[in-house]
Tab-separated table of C-alpha atoms in Angstrom:
chain	number	residue	atom	x	y	z
Y	286	MET	CA	-1.555	151.206	97.749
Y	287	PRO	CA	-2.941	151.155	94.199
Y	288	ILE	CA	-1.671	153.905	91.915
Y	289	GLN	CA	-4.549	156.291	91.229
Y	290	LEU	CA	-4.428	157.255	87.568
Y	291	ASP	CA	-7.260	158.512	85.383
Y	292	VAL	CA	-7.091	156.627	82.092
Y	293	LEU	CA	-9.050	157.011	78.861
Y	294	VAL	CA	-9.307	153.886	76.707
Y	295	VAL	CA	-10.202	154.644	73.094
Y	296	GLY	CA	-11.865	151.611	71.524
Y	297	ALA	CA	-14.151	148.972	72.994
Y	298	GLY	CA	-13.053	145.946	71.033
Y	299	ILE	CA	-11.189	143.061	72.617
Y	300	ALA	CA	-8.040	145.114	73.241
Y	301	GLY	CA	-9.945	148.043	74.739
Y	302	LEU	CA	-12.170	146.013	77.044
Y	303	ALA	CA	-9.229	143.882	78.200
Y	304	THR	CA	-7.264	147.047	78.957
Y	305	ALA	CA	-10.123	148.557	80.940
Y	306	ILE	CA	-10.516	145.384	82.993
Y	307	ALA	CA	-6.776	145.083	83.718
Y	308	LEU	CA	-6.378	148.762	84.667
Y	309	ASP	CA	-9.424	148.720	86.953
Y	310	ARG	CA	-7.964	145.741	88.805
Y	311	GLU	CA	-4.904	147.831	89.577
Y	312	GLY	CA	-7.091	150.511	91.151
Y	313	MET	CA	-7.147	152.983	88.283
Y	314	SER	CA	-10.104	155.074	87.168
Y	315	VAL	CA	-11.051	154.191	83.593
Y	316	ASP	CA	-13.299	155.722	80.932
Y	317	VAL	CA	-13.967	153.806	77.696
Y	318	ILE	CA	-15.214	155.337	74.451
Y	319	GLU	CA	-16.123	153.594	71.216
Y	320	ARG	CA	-16.772	155.246	67.863
Y	321	SER	CA	-19.434	152.727	66.802
Y	322	THR	CA	-22.909	153.516	68.031
Y	323	GLU	CA	-23.629	150.087	69.516
Y	324	SER	CA	-21.896	147.085	71.043
Y	325	ARG	CA	-20.133	144.762	68.653
Y	326	THR	CA	-22.109	141.578	68.163
Y	327	GLY	CA	-20.957	140.444	64.724
Y	328	GLY	CA	-17.765	139.045	63.319
Y	329	ALA	CA	-16.774	135.481	62.580
Y	330	GLY	CA	-14.658	133.264	64.803
Y	331	LEU	CA	-11.386	133.254	66.708
Y	332	PHE	CA	-8.927	130.443	67.230
Y	333	LEU	CA	-7.325	131.018	70.633
Y	334	PRO	CA	-3.953	129.291	71.153
Y	335	GLY	CA	-2.701	128.375	74.611
Y	336	ASN	CA	-1.128	131.724	75.486
Y	337	SER	CA	-4.332	133.510	74.463
Y	338	VAL	CA	-6.483	131.233	76.632
Y	339	ARG	CA	-4.071	131.704	79.546
Y	340	ALA	CA	-4.242	135.495	79.261
Y	341	LEU	CA	-8.038	135.556	78.942
Y	342	THR	CA	-8.415	133.155	81.867
Y	343	ASP	CA	-6.229	135.398	84.024
Y	344	LEU	CA	-8.450	138.281	82.971
Y	345	GLY	CA	-11.537	136.447	84.247
Y	346	VAL	CA	-13.324	134.893	81.252
Y	347	GLY	CA	-12.035	131.326	81.493
Y	348	LYS	CA	-15.500	130.043	82.430
Y	349	HIS	CA	-17.002	131.771	79.389
Y	350	LEU	CA	-14.446	130.142	77.089
Y	351	SER	CA	-15.301	126.710	78.476
Y	352	GLU	CA	-19.064	127.200	78.263
Y	353	TRP	CA	-19.385	129.139	75.007
Y	354	GLY	CA	-16.412	127.953	72.978
Y	355	ALA	CA	-15.130	124.594	71.741
Y	356	PRO	CA	-11.877	122.836	72.643
Y	357	VAL	CA	-9.441	122.502	69.750
Y	358	PRO	CA	-7.217	119.498	70.493
Y	359	GLY	CA	-5.163	119.554	67.318
Y	360	GLN	CA	-4.291	121.124	64.007
Y	361	ARG	CA	-4.381	119.170	60.758
Y	362	LEU	CA	-2.592	120.361	57.635
Y	363	MET	CA	-3.661	118.916	54.276
Y	364	ASP	CA	-3.119	119.556	50.609
Y	365	GLN	CA	-6.031	120.891	48.576
Y	366	ARG	CA	-7.360	117.385	47.819
Y	367	GLY	CA	-7.501	116.454	51.498
Y	368	ARG	CA	-4.339	114.369	51.806
Y	369	VAL	CA	-2.882	114.801	55.297
Y	370	LEU	CA	0.499	116.506	55.498
Y	371	ALA	CA	0.810	116.810	59.284
Y	372	ASN	CA	-1.066	116.608	62.588
Y	373	ILE	CA	-0.068	118.907	65.449
Y	374	ASP	CA	-0.995	117.968	69.028
Y	375	MET	CA	-2.065	121.190	70.765
Y	376	ALA	CA	-1.647	119.749	74.273
Y	377	GLU	CA	1.984	118.974	73.528
Y	378	LEU	CA	2.649	122.249	71.718
Y	379	TRP	CA	1.134	124.391	74.496
Y	380	ARG	CA	2.282	122.235	77.419
Y	381	GLY	CA	2.243	124.106	80.704
Y	382	THR	CA	0.121	126.900	79.266
Y	383	ALA	CA	-3.558	126.154	78.517
Y	384	GLY	CA	-5.729	124.241	76.098
Y	385	CYS	CA	-6.730	125.842	72.807
Y	386	VAL	CA	-10.268	127.080	72.153
Y	387	GLY	CA	-12.378	128.172	69.198
Y	388	ILE	CA	-15.081	130.768	69.885
Y	389	THR	CA	-17.083	133.303	67.937
Y	390	ARG	CA	-15.817	136.857	68.090
Y	391	GLY	CA	-19.253	137.950	69.275
Y	392	ASP	CA	-19.202	135.504	72.185
Y	393	LEU	CA	-15.732	136.572	73.307
Y	394	HIS	CA	-16.722	140.213	73.092
Y	395	ALA	CA	-19.876	139.489	75.125
Y	396	ALA	CA	-17.787	137.695	77.757
Y	397	LEU	CA	-15.539	140.727	78.155
Y	398	ARG	CA	-18.516	143.105	78.271
Y	399	GLU	CA	-19.971	140.998	81.075
Y	400	ILE	CA	-16.992	141.671	83.344
Y	401	VAL	CA	-15.812	145.111	82.206
Y	402	PRO	CA	-16.215	147.327	85.291
Y	403	VAL	CA	-17.233	150.579	83.585
Y	404	PRO	CA	-19.869	151.578	81.020
Y	405	VAL	CA	-18.790	152.168	77.433
Y	406	ARG	CA	-19.705	155.500	75.841
Y	407	HIS	CA	-20.758	154.587	72.311
Y	408	GLY	CA	-20.789	156.864	69.295
Y	409	VAL	CA	-17.951	158.961	70.713
Y	410	THR	CA	-14.374	159.412	69.528
Y	411	VAL	CA	-11.443	161.749	70.126
Y	412	VAL	CA	-11.342	165.027	68.190
Y	413	SER	CA	-8.133	166.417	69.699
Y	414	LEU	CA	-5.473	165.707	72.316
Y	415	ARG	CA	-3.293	168.248	74.099
Y	416	HIS	CA	-0.493	167.470	76.518
Y	417	ALA	CA	-0.591	170.155	79.202
Y	418	ASP	CA	2.272	171.371	81.358
Y	419	ASP	CA	1.999	174.546	83.428
Y	420	GLY	CA	5.743	174.638	84.108
Y	421	MET	CA	5.323	173.353	87.665
Y	422	HIS	CA	3.907	169.903	87.071
Y	423	ASP	CA	2.590	167.785	84.254
Y	424	ASP	CA	-1.168	168.112	84.048
Y	425	GLY	CA	-1.724	165.091	81.833
Y	426	VAL	CA	-3.664	165.002	78.569
Y	427	HIS	CA	-6.638	167.216	77.790
Y	428	VAL	CA	-9.093	165.544	75.412
Y	429	THR	CA	-11.886	166.967	73.300
Y	430	PHE	CA	-14.557	164.471	72.295
Y	431	SER	CA	-16.749	164.311	69.198
Y	432	ASP	CA	-19.880	164.911	71.306
Y	433	GLY	CA	-18.501	168.265	72.487
Y	434	GLY	CA	-17.340	167.044	75.879
Y	435	THR	CA	-13.840	167.378	77.304
Y	436	GLY	CA	-11.772	165.509	79.852
Y	437	ARG	CA	-8.370	165.410	81.505
Y	438	TYR	CA	-6.496	162.110	81.831
Y	439	ASP	CA	-3.169	160.894	83.140
Y	440	VAL	CA	-2.942	158.373	80.280
Y	441	VAL	CA	-4.768	157.886	76.975
Y	442	VAL	CA	-4.709	154.357	75.528
Y	443	GLY	CA	-5.314	153.871	71.813
Y	444	ALA	CA	-7.013	150.477	71.487
Y	445	ASP	CA	-8.832	151.429	68.305
Y	446	GLY	CA	-7.615	148.693	65.990
Y	447	ILE	CA	-5.684	148.402	62.765
Y	448	ARG	CA	-7.282	151.581	61.385
Y	449	SER	CA	-6.454	153.496	64.575
Y	450	GLY	CA	-7.330	157.159	64.631
Y	451	LEU	CA	-4.851	157.822	67.455
Y	452	ARG	CA	-1.844	156.210	65.795
Y	453	GLU	CA	-0.935	159.285	63.754
Y	454	SER	CA	-0.608	161.381	66.918
Y	455	VAL	CA	1.831	158.816	68.327
Y	456	ASP	CA	3.783	157.792	65.218
Y	457	PRO	CA	2.921	159.885	62.142
Y	458	ALA	CA	5.105	157.670	59.931
Y	459	ALA	CA	3.284	154.450	60.872
Y	460	GLY	CA	0.583	152.872	58.788
Y	461	THR	CA	-0.770	149.606	57.469
Y	462	ARG	CA	1.106	147.451	54.952
Y	463	TYR	CA	-0.771	145.155	52.574
Y	464	LEU	CA	0.700	141.628	52.722
Y	465	GLY	CA	-0.348	140.354	49.306
Y	466	GLN	CA	-3.325	138.290	50.470
Y	467	VAL	CA	-7.051	138.870	50.760
Y	468	CYS	CA	-9.326	136.797	52.959
Y	469	TRP	CA	-12.934	135.928	53.722
Y	470	ARG	CA	-14.472	134.735	57.004
Y	471	PHE	CA	-17.861	133.259	57.800
Y	472	LEU	CA	-19.659	131.085	60.356
Y	473	THR	CA	-21.736	128.068	59.394
Y	474	ASP	CA	-23.023	124.763	60.776
Y	475	ALA	CA	-20.669	121.778	60.453
Y	476	PRO	CA	-20.882	119.616	63.584
Y	477	GLY	CA	-18.428	116.986	62.284
Y	478	ILE	CA	-15.374	119.251	62.418
Y	479	ASP	CA	-13.620	118.847	65.769
Y	480	ARG	CA	-10.223	120.449	65.174
Y	481	TRP	CA	-8.401	123.221	63.350
Y	482	THR	CA	-8.159	121.975	59.772
Y	483	VAL	CA	-6.500	123.647	56.801
Y	484	TRP	CA	-6.370	122.729	53.117
Y	485	LEU	CA	-3.452	124.285	51.215
Y	486	GLY	CA	-3.486	124.918	47.482
Y	487	PRO	CA	-1.285	126.966	45.155
Y	488	GLY	CA	-1.690	130.561	46.304
Y	489	THR	CA	-4.806	129.683	48.293
Y	490	ALA	CA	-5.799	128.207	51.638
Y	491	PHE	CA	-9.037	127.207	53.319
Y	492	LEU	CA	-9.241	126.821	57.099
Y	493	THR	CA	-12.027	125.751	59.431
Y	494	TYR	CA	-12.311	125.095	63.165
Y	495	PRO	CA	-15.111	124.572	65.725
Y	496	VAL	CA	-16.436	127.554	67.691
Y	497	GLY	CA	-19.132	125.857	69.812
Y	498	GLY	CA	-22.756	124.896	69.290
Y	499	GLY	CA	-22.014	122.751	66.232
Y	500	ARG	CA	-20.780	125.771	64.308
Y	501	VAL	CA	-17.448	126.332	62.635
Y	502	CYS	CA	-15.547	129.385	61.514
Y	503	CYS	CA	-14.309	129.230	57.942
Y	504	TYR	CA	-11.426	131.315	56.644
Y	505	ALA	CA	-10.311	131.435	53.023
Y	506	ASP	CA	-7.430	133.391	51.578
Y	507	VAL	CA	-6.016	134.038	48.133
Y	508	ALA	CA	-2.714	135.585	47.085
Y	509	ALA	CA	-3.589	138.764	45.195
Y	510	PRO	CA	-1.602	141.723	43.850
Y	511	SER	CA	-4.377	144.133	44.829
Y	512	SER	CA	-6.243	144.561	48.101
Y	513	GLU	CA	-9.559	144.705	46.205
Y	514	ASP	CA	-12.015	141.788	46.326
Y	515	PRO	CA	-11.022	139.553	43.363
Y	516	THR	CA	-14.345	137.700	43.259
Y	517	ASN	CA	-16.264	140.709	41.902
Y	518	GLY	CA	-19.425	139.285	43.420
Y	519	SER	CA	-18.978	135.916	41.663
Y	520	GLY	CA	-18.397	133.979	44.869
Y	521	LEU	CA	-15.452	132.045	46.192
Y	522	LEU	CA	-16.038	128.662	44.634
Y	523	ARG	CA	-14.108	129.359	41.442
Y	524	HIS	CA	-10.946	130.070	43.459
Y	525	PHE	CA	-11.274	126.680	45.180
Y	526	ALA	CA	-12.630	124.548	42.343
Y	527	GLY	CA	-9.874	121.934	42.679
Y	528	TYR	CA	-10.312	121.545	46.413
Y	529	ASP	CA	-11.604	118.639	48.499
Y	530	GLN	CA	-15.389	118.201	48.353
Y	531	ARG	CA	-15.645	119.161	52.032
Y	532	VAL	CA	-14.288	122.616	51.225
Y	533	ARG	CA	-16.595	123.057	48.245
Y	534	ASP	CA	-19.576	122.040	50.377
Y	535	LEU	CA	-18.708	124.671	53.001
Y	536	LEU	CA	-18.267	127.318	50.308
Y	537	ALA	CA	-21.686	126.404	48.922
Y	538	THR	CA	-23.474	127.229	52.185
Y	539	PRO	CA	-25.586	130.409	52.357
Y	540	ALA	CA	-23.205	131.905	54.927
Y	541	ALA	CA	-20.348	131.822	52.421
Y	542	LEU	CA	-22.267	134.146	50.108
Y	543	ASN	CA	-22.146	136.834	52.801
Y	544	ALA	CA	-18.585	136.168	53.979
Y	545	TYR	CA	-16.742	139.105	55.515
Y	546	PHE	CA	-13.975	140.248	53.155
Y	547	SER	CA	-10.761	142.032	54.122
Y	548	PRO	CA	-7.221	142.456	52.843
Y	549	VAL	CA	-4.513	140.944	55.033
Y	550	ALA	CA	-2.333	143.733	56.415
Y	551	GLU	CA	0.046	144.503	59.246
Y	552	VAL	CA	1.007	147.620	61.176
Y	553	ASN	CA	4.633	148.699	61.222
Y	554	CYS	CA	4.720	151.122	64.135
Y	555	GLN	CA	8.129	152.102	65.496
Y	556	THR	CA	6.782	154.306	68.301
Y	557	TRP	CA	3.912	153.078	70.470
Y	558	ALA	CA	4.025	155.821	73.083
Y	559	ARG	CA	4.431	159.567	72.858
Y	560	GLY	CA	4.064	161.582	76.016
Y	561	ARG	CA	1.150	160.066	77.892
Y	562	VAL	CA	-0.548	158.510	74.858
Y	563	VAL	CA	0.126	154.819	74.208
Y	564	LEU	CA	-1.074	152.275	71.639
Y	565	VAL	CA	-2.023	148.657	72.354
Y	566	GLY	CA	-3.212	145.683	70.300
Y	567	ASP	CA	-3.685	145.975	66.551
Y	568	ALA	CA	-3.288	149.751	66.700
Y	569	ALA	CA	0.376	149.160	67.563
Y	570	HIS	CA	1.302	145.820	66.001
Y	571	ALA	CA	-1.382	144.162	63.862
Y	572	SER	CA	0.010	141.164	62.013
Y	573	SER	CA	-1.105	138.456	59.597
Y	574	PRO	CA	-3.611	136.077	61.228
Y	575	ASN	CA	-1.561	133.020	60.305
Y	576	MET	CA	-0.136	132.741	63.850
Y	577	ALA	CA	-3.562	133.395	65.455
Y	578	GLN	CA	-1.894	135.765	67.913
Y	579	GLY	CA	-4.007	138.908	67.599
Y	580	VAL	CA	-6.097	138.319	70.728
Y	581	ALA	CA	-3.158	136.998	72.736
Y	582	MET	CA	-0.936	139.991	71.970
Y	583	ALA	CA	-3.764	142.450	72.740
Y	584	VAL	CA	-4.702	140.892	76.091
Y	585	GLU	CA	-1.051	140.502	77.079
Y	586	ASP	CA	-0.580	144.196	76.242
Y	587	ALA	CA	-3.449	145.043	78.583
Y	588	GLN	CA	-2.000	143.012	81.433
Y	589	VAL	CA	1.553	144.273	81.048
Y	590	LEU	CA	0.415	147.909	80.713
Y	591	ALA	CA	-1.606	147.654	83.932
Y	592	GLU	CA	1.255	145.959	85.804
Y	593	THR	CA	3.756	148.570	84.623
Y	594	LEU	CA	1.636	151.602	85.486
Y	595	ALA	CA	0.867	150.116	88.899
Y	596	GLU	CA	4.563	150.197	89.789
Y	597	GLY	CA	4.359	153.985	90.103
Y	598	GLY	CA	6.827	156.642	89.070
Y	599	ASP	CA	7.079	158.999	86.119
Y	600	THR	CA	4.148	158.097	83.878
Y	601	GLU	CA	5.899	158.766	80.592
Y	602	ASP	CA	8.854	156.636	81.668
Y	603	LEU	CA	6.487	153.841	82.666
Y	604	LEU	CA	4.839	153.900	79.250
Y	605	GLN	CA	8.232	153.579	77.587
Y	606	GLN	CA	9.032	150.649	79.904
Y	607	PHE	CA	5.793	148.986	78.802
Y	608	VAL	CA	6.758	149.402	75.150
Y	609	GLN	CA	10.253	148.015	75.662
Y	610	ARG	CA	8.841	145.007	77.491
Y	611	ARG	CA	6.356	144.210	74.735
Y	612	LEU	CA	8.377	144.959	71.592
Y	613	PRO	CA	10.472	141.752	71.478
Y	614	ARG	CA	7.416	139.490	71.769
Y	615	THR	CA	5.233	141.285	69.227
Y	616	ARG	CA	8.109	141.587	66.760
Y	617	TRP	CA	8.786	137.872	67.169
Y	618	VAL	CA	5.184	137.176	66.173
Y	619	GLN	CA	5.431	139.410	63.102
Y	620	ARG	CA	8.675	137.730	62.018
Y	621	GLN	CA	7.080	134.310	62.396
Y	622	THR	CA	4.077	135.362	60.295
Y	623	HIS	CA	6.474	136.461	57.548
Y	624	ARG	CA	8.269	133.111	57.754
Y	625	ARG	CA	4.996	131.225	57.490
Y	626	ASP	CA	3.976	133.231	54.443
Y	627	ARG	CA	7.312	132.473	52.773
Y	628	THR	CA	6.854	128.762	53.462
Y	629	ARG	CA	3.337	128.815	52.057
Y	630	SER	CA	4.483	130.576	48.897
Y	631	MET	CA	7.047	127.885	48.063
Y	632	PRO	CA	6.339	125.682	45.008
Y	633	THR	CA	3.480	123.364	45.961
Y	634	ALA	CA	5.434	120.076	45.958
Y	635	LEU	CA	8.278	121.588	47.979
Y	636	ARG	CA	5.897	123.223	50.440
Y	637	ASN	CA	3.976	119.982	50.959
Y	638	MET	CA	7.222	118.123	51.620
Y	639	ALA	CA	8.325	120.787	54.096
Y	640	PHE	CA	5.089	120.410	56.061
Y	641	ARG	CA	5.007	116.615	55.797
Y	642	TYR	CA	8.467	116.199	57.300
Y	643	GLY	CA	8.998	119.378	59.275
Y	644	ALA	CA	5.683	120.789	60.498
Y	645	ASN	CA	6.088	119.760	64.128
Y	646	ALA	CA	9.560	121.285	64.315
Y	647	LEU	CA	8.326	124.473	62.604
Y	648	TYR	CA	5.475	124.805	65.079
Y	649	GLU	CA	7.683	124.123	68.082
Y	650	ARG	CA	10.250	126.698	66.993
Y	651	GLY	CA	7.612	129.312	66.205
Y	652	TYR	CA	5.483	129.016	69.329
Y	653	ALA	CA	7.910	127.897	72.065
Y	654	PRO	CA	8.820	131.453	73.209
Y	655	LEU	CA	5.126	132.268	73.584
Y	656	ARG	CA	4.690	129.605	76.243
Y	657	ASP	CA	6.659	131.875	78.572
Y	658	LEU	CA	4.719	134.508	80.496
Y	659	PRO	CA	4.816	137.930	78.843
């Protein structure tokens, strides 16, 4: 028999919707709240590696990925002038897992909204949490909402992203750590690009990949001592002046003028669960995007949390079991992102040589454990 738990999911991004879907499938009653007043429709693109596509397909949106996204058969690494350093075959890298896909964030979010089994309460967040115990039995978590309402839940899941409001109640010492890079993302038309393609310069990188419908997602980053936008409204072109003409053309498109800016940061959270409150996705373990594992780790969290709670038993113990099951994998991803950043920051000639002669081995070593089921 399914375990009947009442669960509150805080956050209706990818992690929150995936969690709601996975928990509902295990027979649990789920409420979802989201602090924004409307559904998320914006954002740029997402490159989904094989383990991400596998997890999303298991969740039920495989058809959406095929219809709305674009297959990404390979990754090409180049220097800033466009000279090829390495080509990575995605079918070989992700053998036995799934093909890789590029899709807009808005389309993936819409796909999850289409199958999420419960309505999302928008414009609502948590004001306070109180674990209740009358001395005879644990009465769960009592929640006060920003709209004045209250509720009682067996579990509260913080899926509210890198700037999580719930994280402090779980791990007061946790926070975000700036990683010395800032980035920009935008979508534009470029039907000729059929694979993940990156140009690498000194302290800079420019990446693009297809996301369906002839569009591509573009991602640019710059090493910077401060998390503030270094362009000061002057645009990105001056940071990439020595780059291949294809990059300069993409940065000259109107979409680039309105690119979404953010510092690159990670979350160092030692405790994901306290009592009956647990964190998932970026709220617990956000990392640099250079491994493209944000969606995969969030959806895997959702699946493993649902499987663990469905086993039954002491709820707090089950939440700790979930954390212990997920920690090695998410920490592996963070360590690999650090390693990639160190490789990228090597002197240009040495870095280019490392990628030219060792990229396939680096990719195999970094991603091989992620081919295994979580």
